[in-house]
Tab-separated table of C-alpha atoms and ligand atoms in Angstrom:
chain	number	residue	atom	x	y	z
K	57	UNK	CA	-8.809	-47.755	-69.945
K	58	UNK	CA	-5.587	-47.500	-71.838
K	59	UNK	CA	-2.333	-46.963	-69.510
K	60	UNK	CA	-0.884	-43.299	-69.905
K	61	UNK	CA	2.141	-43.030	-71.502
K	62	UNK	CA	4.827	-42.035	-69.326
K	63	UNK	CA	6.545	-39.944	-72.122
K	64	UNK	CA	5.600	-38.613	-75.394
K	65	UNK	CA	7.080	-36.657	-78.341
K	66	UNK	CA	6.066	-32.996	-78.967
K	67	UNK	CA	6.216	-31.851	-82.575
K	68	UNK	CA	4.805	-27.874	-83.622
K	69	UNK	CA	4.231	-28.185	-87.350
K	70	UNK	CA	4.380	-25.250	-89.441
K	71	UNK	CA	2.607	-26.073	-92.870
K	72	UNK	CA	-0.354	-28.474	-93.387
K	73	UNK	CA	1.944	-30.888	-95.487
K	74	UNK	CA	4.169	-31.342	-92.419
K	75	UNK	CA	0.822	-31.717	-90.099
K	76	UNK	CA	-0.236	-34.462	-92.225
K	77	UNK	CA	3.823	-36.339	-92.655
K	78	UNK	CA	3.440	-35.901	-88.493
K	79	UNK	CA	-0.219	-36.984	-88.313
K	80	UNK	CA	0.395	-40.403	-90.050
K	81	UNK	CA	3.025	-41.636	-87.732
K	82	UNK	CA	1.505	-44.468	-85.051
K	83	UNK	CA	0.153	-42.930	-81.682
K	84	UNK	CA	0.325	-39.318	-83.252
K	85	UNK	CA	-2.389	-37.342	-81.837
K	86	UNK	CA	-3.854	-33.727	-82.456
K	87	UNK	CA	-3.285	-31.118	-80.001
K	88	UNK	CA	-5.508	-28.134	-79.834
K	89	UNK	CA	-6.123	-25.922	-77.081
K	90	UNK	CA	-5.744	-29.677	-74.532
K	91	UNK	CA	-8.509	-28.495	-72.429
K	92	UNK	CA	-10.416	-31.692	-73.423
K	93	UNK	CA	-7.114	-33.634	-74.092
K	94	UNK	CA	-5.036	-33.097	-71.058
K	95	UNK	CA	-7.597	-34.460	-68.924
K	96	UNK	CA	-8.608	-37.045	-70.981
K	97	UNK	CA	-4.826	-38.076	-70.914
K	98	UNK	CA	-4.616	-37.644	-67.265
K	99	UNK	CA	-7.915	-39.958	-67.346
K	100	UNK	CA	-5.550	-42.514	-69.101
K	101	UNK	CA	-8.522	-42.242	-71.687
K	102	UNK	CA	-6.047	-41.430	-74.507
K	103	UNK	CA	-1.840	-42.116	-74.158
K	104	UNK	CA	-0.540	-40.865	-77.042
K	105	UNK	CA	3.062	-40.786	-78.266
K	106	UNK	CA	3.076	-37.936	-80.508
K	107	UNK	CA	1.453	-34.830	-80.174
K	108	UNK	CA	0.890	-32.610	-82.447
K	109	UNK	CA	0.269	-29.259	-82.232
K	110	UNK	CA	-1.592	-27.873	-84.672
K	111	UNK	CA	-2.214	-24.464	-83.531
K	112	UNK	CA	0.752	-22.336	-85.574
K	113	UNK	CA	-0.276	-23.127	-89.502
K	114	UNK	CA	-1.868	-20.353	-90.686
K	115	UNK	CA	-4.638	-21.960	-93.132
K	116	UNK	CA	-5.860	-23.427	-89.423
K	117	UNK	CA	-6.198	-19.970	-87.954
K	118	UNK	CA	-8.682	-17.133	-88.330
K	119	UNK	CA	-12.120	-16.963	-90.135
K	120	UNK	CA	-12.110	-16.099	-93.660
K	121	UNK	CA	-15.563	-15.051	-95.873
K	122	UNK	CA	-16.051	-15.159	-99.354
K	123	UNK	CA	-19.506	-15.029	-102.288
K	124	UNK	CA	-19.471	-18.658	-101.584
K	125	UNK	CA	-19.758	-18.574	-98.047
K	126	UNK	CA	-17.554	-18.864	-94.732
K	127	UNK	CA	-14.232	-20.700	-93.840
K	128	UNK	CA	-13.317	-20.748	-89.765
K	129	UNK	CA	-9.820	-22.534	-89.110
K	130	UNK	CA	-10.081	-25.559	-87.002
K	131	UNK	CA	-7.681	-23.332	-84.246
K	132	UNK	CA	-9.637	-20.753	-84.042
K	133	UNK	CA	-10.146	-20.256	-80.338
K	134	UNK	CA	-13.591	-19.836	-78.972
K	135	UNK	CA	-12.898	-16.551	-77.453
K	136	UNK	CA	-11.583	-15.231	-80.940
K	137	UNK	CA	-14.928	-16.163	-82.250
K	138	UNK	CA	-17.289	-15.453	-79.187
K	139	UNK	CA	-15.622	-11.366	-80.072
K	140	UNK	CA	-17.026	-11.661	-83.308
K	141	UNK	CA	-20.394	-10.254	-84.609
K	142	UNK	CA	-21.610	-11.711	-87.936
K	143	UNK	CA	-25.221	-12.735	-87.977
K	144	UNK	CA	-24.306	-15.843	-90.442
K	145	UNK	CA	-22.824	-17.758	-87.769
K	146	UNK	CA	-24.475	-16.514	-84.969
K	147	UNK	CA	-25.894	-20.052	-83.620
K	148	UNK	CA	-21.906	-20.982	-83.305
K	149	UNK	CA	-20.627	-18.284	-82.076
K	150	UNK	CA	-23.549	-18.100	-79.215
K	151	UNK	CA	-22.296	-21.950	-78.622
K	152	UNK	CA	-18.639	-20.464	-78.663
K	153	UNK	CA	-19.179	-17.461	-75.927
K	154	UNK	CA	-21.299	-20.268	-73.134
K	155	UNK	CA	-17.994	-22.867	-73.488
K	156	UNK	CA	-16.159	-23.274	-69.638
K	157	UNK	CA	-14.981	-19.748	-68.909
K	158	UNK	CA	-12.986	-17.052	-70.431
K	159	UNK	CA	-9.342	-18.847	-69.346
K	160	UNK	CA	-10.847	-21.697	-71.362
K	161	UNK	CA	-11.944	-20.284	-74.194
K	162	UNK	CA	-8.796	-18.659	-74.785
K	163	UNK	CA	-7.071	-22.098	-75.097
K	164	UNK	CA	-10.255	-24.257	-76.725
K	165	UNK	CA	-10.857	-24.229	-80.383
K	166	UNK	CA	-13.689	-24.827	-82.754
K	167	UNK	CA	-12.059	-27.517	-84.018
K	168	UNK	CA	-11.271	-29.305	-80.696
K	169	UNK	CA	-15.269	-28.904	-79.977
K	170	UNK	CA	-16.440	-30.853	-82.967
K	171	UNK	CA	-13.525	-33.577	-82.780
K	172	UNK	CA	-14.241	-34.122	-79.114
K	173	UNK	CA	-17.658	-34.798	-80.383
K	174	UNK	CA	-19.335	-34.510	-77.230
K	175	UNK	CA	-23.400	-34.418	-76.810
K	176	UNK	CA	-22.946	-31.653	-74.984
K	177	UNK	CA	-20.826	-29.782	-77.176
K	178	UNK	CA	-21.729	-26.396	-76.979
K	179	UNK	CA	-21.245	-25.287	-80.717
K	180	UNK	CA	-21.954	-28.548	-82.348
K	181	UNK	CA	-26.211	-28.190	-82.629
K	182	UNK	CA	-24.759	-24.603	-84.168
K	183	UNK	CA	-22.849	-26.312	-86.610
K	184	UNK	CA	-25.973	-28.063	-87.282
K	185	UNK	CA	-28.606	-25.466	-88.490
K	186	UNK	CA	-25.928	-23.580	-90.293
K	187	UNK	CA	-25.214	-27.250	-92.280
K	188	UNK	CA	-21.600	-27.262	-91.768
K	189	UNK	CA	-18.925	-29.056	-92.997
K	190	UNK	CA	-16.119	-30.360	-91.177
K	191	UNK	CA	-12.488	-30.303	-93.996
K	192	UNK	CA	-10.603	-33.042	-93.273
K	193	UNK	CA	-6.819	-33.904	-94.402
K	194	UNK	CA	-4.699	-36.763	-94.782
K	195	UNK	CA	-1.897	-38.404	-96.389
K	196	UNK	CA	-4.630	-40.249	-98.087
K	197	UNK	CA	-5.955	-37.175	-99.362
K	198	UNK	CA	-8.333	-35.108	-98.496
K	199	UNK	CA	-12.326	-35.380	-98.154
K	200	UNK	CA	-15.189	-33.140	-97.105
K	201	UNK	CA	-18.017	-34.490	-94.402
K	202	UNK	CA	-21.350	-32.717	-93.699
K	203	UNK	CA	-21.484	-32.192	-90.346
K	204	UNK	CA	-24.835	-33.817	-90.143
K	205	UNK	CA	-23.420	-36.911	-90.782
K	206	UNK	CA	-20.153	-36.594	-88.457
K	207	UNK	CA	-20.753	-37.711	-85.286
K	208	UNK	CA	-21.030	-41.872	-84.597
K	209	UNK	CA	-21.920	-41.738	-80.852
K	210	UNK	CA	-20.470	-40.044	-77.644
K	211	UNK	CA	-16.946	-39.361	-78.352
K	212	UNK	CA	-16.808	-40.597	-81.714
K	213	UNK	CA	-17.046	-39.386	-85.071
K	214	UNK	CA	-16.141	-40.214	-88.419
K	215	UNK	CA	-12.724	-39.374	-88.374
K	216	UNK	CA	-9.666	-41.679	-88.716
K	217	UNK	CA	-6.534	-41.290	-86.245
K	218	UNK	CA	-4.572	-40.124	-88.838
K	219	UNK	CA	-6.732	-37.404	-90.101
K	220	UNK	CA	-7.001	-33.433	-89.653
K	221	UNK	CA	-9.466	-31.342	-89.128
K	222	UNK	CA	-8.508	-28.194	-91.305
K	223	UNK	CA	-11.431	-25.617	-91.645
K	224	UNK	CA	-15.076	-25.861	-90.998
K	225	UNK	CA	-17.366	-24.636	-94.139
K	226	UNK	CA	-20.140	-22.644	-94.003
K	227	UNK	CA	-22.228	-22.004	-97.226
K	228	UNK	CA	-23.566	-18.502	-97.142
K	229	UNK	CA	-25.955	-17.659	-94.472
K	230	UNK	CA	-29.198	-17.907	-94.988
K	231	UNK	CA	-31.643	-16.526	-92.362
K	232	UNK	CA	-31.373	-15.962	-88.718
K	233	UNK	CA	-29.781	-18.263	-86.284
K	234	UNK	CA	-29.653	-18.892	-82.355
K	235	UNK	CA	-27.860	-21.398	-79.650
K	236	UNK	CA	-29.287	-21.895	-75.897
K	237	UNK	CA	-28.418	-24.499	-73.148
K	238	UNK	CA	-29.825	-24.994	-69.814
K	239	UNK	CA	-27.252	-25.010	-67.436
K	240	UNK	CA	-27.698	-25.053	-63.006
K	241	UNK	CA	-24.598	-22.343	-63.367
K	242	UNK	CA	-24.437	-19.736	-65.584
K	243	UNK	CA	-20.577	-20.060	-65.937
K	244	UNK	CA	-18.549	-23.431	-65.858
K	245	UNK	CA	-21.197	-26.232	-66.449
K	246	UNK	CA	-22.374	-28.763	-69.118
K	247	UNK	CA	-25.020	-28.114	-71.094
K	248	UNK	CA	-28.078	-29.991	-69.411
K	249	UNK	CA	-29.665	-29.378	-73.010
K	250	UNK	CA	-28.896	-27.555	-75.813
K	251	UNK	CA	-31.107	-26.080	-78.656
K	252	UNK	CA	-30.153	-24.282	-82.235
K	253	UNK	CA	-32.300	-23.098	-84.763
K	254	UNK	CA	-32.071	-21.279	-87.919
K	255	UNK	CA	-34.914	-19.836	-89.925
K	256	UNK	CA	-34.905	-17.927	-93.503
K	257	UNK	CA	-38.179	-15.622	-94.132
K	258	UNK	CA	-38.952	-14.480	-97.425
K	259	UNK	CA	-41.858	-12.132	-96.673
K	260	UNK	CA	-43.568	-13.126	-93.913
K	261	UNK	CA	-43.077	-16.596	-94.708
K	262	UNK	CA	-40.892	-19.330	-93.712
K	263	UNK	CA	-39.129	-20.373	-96.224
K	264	UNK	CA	-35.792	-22.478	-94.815
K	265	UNK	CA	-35.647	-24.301	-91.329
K	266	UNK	CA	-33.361	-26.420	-88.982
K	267	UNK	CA	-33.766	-27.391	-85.863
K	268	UNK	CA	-30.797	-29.187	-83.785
K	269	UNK	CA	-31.002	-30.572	-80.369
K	270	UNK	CA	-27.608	-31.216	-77.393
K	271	UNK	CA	-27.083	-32.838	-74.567
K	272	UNK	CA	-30.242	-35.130	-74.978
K	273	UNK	CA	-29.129	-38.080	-77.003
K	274	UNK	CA	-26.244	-39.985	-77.657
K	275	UNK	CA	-24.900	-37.142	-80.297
K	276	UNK	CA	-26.442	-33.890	-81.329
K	277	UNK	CA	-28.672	-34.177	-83.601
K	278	UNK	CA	-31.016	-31.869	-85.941
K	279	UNK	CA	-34.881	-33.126	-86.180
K	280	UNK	CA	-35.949	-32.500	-89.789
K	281	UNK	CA	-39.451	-32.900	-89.063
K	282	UNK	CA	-39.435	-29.723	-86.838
K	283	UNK	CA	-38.076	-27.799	-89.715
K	284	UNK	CA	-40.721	-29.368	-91.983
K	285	UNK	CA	-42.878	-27.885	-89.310
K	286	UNK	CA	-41.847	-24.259	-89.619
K	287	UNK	CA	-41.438	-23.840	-93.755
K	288	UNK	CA	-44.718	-22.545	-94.944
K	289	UNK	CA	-45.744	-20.849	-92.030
K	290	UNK	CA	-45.295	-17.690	-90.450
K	291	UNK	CA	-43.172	-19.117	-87.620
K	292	UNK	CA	-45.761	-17.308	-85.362
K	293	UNK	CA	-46.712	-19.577	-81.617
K	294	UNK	CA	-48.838	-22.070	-83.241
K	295	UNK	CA	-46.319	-23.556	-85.818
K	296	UNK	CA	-43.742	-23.736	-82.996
K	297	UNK	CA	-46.012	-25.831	-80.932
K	298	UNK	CA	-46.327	-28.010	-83.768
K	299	UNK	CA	-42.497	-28.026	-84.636
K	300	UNK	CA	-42.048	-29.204	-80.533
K	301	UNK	CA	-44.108	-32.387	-80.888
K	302	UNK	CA	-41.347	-33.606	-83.703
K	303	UNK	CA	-38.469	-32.418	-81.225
K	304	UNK	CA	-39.463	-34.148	-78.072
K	305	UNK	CA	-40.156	-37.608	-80.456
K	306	UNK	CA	-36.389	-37.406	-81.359
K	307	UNK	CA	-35.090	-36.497	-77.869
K	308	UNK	CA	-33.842	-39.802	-75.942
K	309	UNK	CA	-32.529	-38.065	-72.827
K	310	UNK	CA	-30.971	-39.883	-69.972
K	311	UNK	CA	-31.439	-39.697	-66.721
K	312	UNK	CA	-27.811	-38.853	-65.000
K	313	UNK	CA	-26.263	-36.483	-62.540
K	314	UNK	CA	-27.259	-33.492	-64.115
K	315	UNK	CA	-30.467	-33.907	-64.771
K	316	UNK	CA	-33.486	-36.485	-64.968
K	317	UNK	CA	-35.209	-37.498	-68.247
K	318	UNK	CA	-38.323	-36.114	-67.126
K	319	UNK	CA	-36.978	-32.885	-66.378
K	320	UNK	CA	-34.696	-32.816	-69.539
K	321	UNK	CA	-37.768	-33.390	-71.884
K	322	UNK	CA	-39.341	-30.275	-69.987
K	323	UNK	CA	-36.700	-27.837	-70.320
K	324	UNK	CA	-36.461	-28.867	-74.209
K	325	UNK	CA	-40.065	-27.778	-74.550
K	326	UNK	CA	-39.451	-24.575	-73.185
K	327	UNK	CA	-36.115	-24.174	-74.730
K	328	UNK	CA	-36.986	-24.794	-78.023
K	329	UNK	CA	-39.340	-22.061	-78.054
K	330	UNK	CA	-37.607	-19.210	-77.015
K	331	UNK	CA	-34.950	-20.456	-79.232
K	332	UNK	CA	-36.806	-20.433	-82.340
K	333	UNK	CA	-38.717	-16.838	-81.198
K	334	UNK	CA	-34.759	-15.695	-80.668
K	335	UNK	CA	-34.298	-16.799	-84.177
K	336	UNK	CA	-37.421	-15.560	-85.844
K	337	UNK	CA	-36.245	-12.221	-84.530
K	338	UNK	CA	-32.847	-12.818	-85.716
K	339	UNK	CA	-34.189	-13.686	-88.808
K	340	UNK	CA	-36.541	-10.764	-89.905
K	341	UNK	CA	-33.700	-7.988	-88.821
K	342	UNK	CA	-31.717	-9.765	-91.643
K	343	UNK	CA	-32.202	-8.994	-95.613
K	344	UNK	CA	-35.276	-11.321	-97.015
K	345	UNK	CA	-33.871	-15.057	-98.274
K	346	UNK	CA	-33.687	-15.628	-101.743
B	640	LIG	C1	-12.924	-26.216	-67.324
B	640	LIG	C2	-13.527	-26.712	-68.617
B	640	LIG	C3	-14.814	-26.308	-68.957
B	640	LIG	C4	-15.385	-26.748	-70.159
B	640	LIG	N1	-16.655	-26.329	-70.470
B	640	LIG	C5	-17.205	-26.692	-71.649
B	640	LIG	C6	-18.493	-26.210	-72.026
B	640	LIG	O1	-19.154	-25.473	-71.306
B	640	LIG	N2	-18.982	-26.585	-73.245
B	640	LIG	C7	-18.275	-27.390	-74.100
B	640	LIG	O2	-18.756	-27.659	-75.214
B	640	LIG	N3	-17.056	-27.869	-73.769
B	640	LIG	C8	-16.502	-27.544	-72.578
B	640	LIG	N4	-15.261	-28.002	-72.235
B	640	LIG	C9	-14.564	-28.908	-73.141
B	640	LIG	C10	-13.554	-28.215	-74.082
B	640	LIG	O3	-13.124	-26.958	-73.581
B	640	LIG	C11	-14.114	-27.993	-75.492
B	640	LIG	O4	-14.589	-29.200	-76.054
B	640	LIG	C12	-13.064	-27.370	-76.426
B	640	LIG	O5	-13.681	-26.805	-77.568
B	640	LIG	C13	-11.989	-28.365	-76.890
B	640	LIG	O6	-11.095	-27.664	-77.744
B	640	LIG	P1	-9.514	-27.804	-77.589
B	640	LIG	O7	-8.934	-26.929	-78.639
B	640	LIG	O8	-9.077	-27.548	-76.206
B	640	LIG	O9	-9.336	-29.339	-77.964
B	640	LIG	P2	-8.178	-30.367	-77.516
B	640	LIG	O10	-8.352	-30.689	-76.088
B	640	LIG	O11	-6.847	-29.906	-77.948
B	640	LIG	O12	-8.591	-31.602	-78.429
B	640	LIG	C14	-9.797	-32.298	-78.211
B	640	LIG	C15	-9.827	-33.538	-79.125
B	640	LIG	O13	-9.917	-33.144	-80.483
B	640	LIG	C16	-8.767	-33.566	-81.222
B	640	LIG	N5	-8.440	-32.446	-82.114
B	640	LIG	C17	-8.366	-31.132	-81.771
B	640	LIG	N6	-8.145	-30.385	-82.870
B	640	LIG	C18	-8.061	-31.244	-83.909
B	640	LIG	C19	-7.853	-31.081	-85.323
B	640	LIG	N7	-7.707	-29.857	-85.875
B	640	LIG	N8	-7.837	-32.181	-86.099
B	640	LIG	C20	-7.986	-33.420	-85.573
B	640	LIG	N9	-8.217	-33.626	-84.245
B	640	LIG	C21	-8.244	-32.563	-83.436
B	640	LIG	C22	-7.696	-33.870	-80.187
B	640	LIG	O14	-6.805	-34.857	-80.662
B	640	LIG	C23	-8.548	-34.367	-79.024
B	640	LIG	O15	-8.902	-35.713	-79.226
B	640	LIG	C24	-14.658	-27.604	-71.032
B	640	LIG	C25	-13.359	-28.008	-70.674
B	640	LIG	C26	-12.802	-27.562	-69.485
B	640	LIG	C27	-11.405	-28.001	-69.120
């Protein structure tokens, strides 16, 4: 483990531009809400020598909708979006009411979720079904990464030291959505698993699908052959049991304090299914998909 560093700089940006200058200087490091970074320092898992706060710049606040779809600032706490209601992002924002407990989500940010880039990460298999897309800046410029593609393993993602996550992109909702984990507590735990789903009816017919999966493999991950699974049908009990087989081939659980692989692999079967019924349901009190 790296040594912590005794001392280190504190800088409060106040435009993206100045983020970025900050951002590109050697040991500079992001600071969120810290509720995964001040441990992690105190872990001597990360000594940086810069912080940077980037929680007063106002394009990284707040959650902004347009015909094209949805923009949520990177520091955008959880609790701000756990208050919401909008039935576009519901599978995140179910992810963003579950995180820690309400002292925590009033410090911890979206943003700070998907760079931490846990398996566990409570509104990462979210992020998933609603095919997200993380906005990330640089003095290099600036690029745009499908979520789907993000994450490299646990802890890591695609991002360099010197980049920023600005916004996270929705394209406009489609269907209804849904996020459960299994947890021993109801409050103040890891997710054990983690399931999201979103589904898009047009009639009575399934016509768009995802299916992600937590806290069960090395990152989360969506399973495209579930959602091949479900688009066609009518979503009713027998296409779910189909779309499970899929889910449970992709799940590579591992057996650690919280939970055995055996027992994981059980509580995705059961999860799965009452999170895709939670999304049918979701789904048919929404307008019809076009
Ligand atoms: C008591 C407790 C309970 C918790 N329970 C849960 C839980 O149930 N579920 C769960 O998913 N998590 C949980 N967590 C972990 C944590 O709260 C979340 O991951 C949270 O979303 C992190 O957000 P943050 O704003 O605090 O990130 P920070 O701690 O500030 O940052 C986390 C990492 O992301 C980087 N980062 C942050 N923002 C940016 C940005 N905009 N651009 C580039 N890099 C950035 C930081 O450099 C750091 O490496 C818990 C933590 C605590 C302390």
């Amino acid at each position: 483990m790296a040594a912590v560093a005794a001392e280190f700089e504190y800088r409060r940006p106040g435009t993206v531009a100045a983020l970025i200058a900050d951002m590109a200087e050697p040991g500079a490091c992001a600071l969120a809400g810290g509720t995964d970074l001040v441990p992690l320092r105190a872990a001597g898992a990360l000594a940086p020598s810069v912080l940077v706060d980037v929680k007063h710049i106002a394009e990284l606040r707040g959650v902004h909708a347009n015909n094209d779809g949805i923009r949520i600032g990177a520091a955008t706490t959880l609790a701000d979006l756990g208050a919401r209601v909008d039935p576009a992002l519901d599978a995140v924002l179910d992810g963003a009411r579950v995180v820690g407990g309400a002292q925590t989500r009033e410090r911890a940010t979206l943003g700070g979720n998907l760079c931490r880039s846990s398996p566990a990460g409570d509104t990462l298999c979210g992020l998933l079904v609603l095919d997200a897309v993380a906005e990330l800046h640089s003095a290099r410029g600036t690029r745009e990464v499908a979520v789907r593609d993000f994450f490299t393993g646990p802890g890591r993602n695609v991002m360099t030291p010197d980049e920023i996550l600005v916004s996270v992109l929705f394209p406009a909702g489609r269907g209804g959505s849904a996020y459960r984990r299994f947890t021993y507590r109801r409050w103040m735990d890891l997710a054990v698993v983690g399931v999201a789903a979103r589904l898009a009816f047009s009639e009575d017919t399934c016509v768009d699908a995802a299916v992600a999966i937590g806290a069960v493999a090395p990152t989360p991950l969506l399973v495209p052959d579930a959602a091949s699974a479900l688009v066609g049908t009518a979503c009713d009990d027998a296409a779910i049991a189909r779309a499970l087989e899929p889910v449970l081939a992709t799940a590579a659980p591992i057996d650690d304090v919280r939970g055995t692989r055996a027992h994981r692999l059980r509580v995705l079967r059961s999860l799965t299914s009452d999170v895709l019924r939670l999304a049918r349901a979701r789904a048919r009190s929404r307008p019809p998909a076009h």
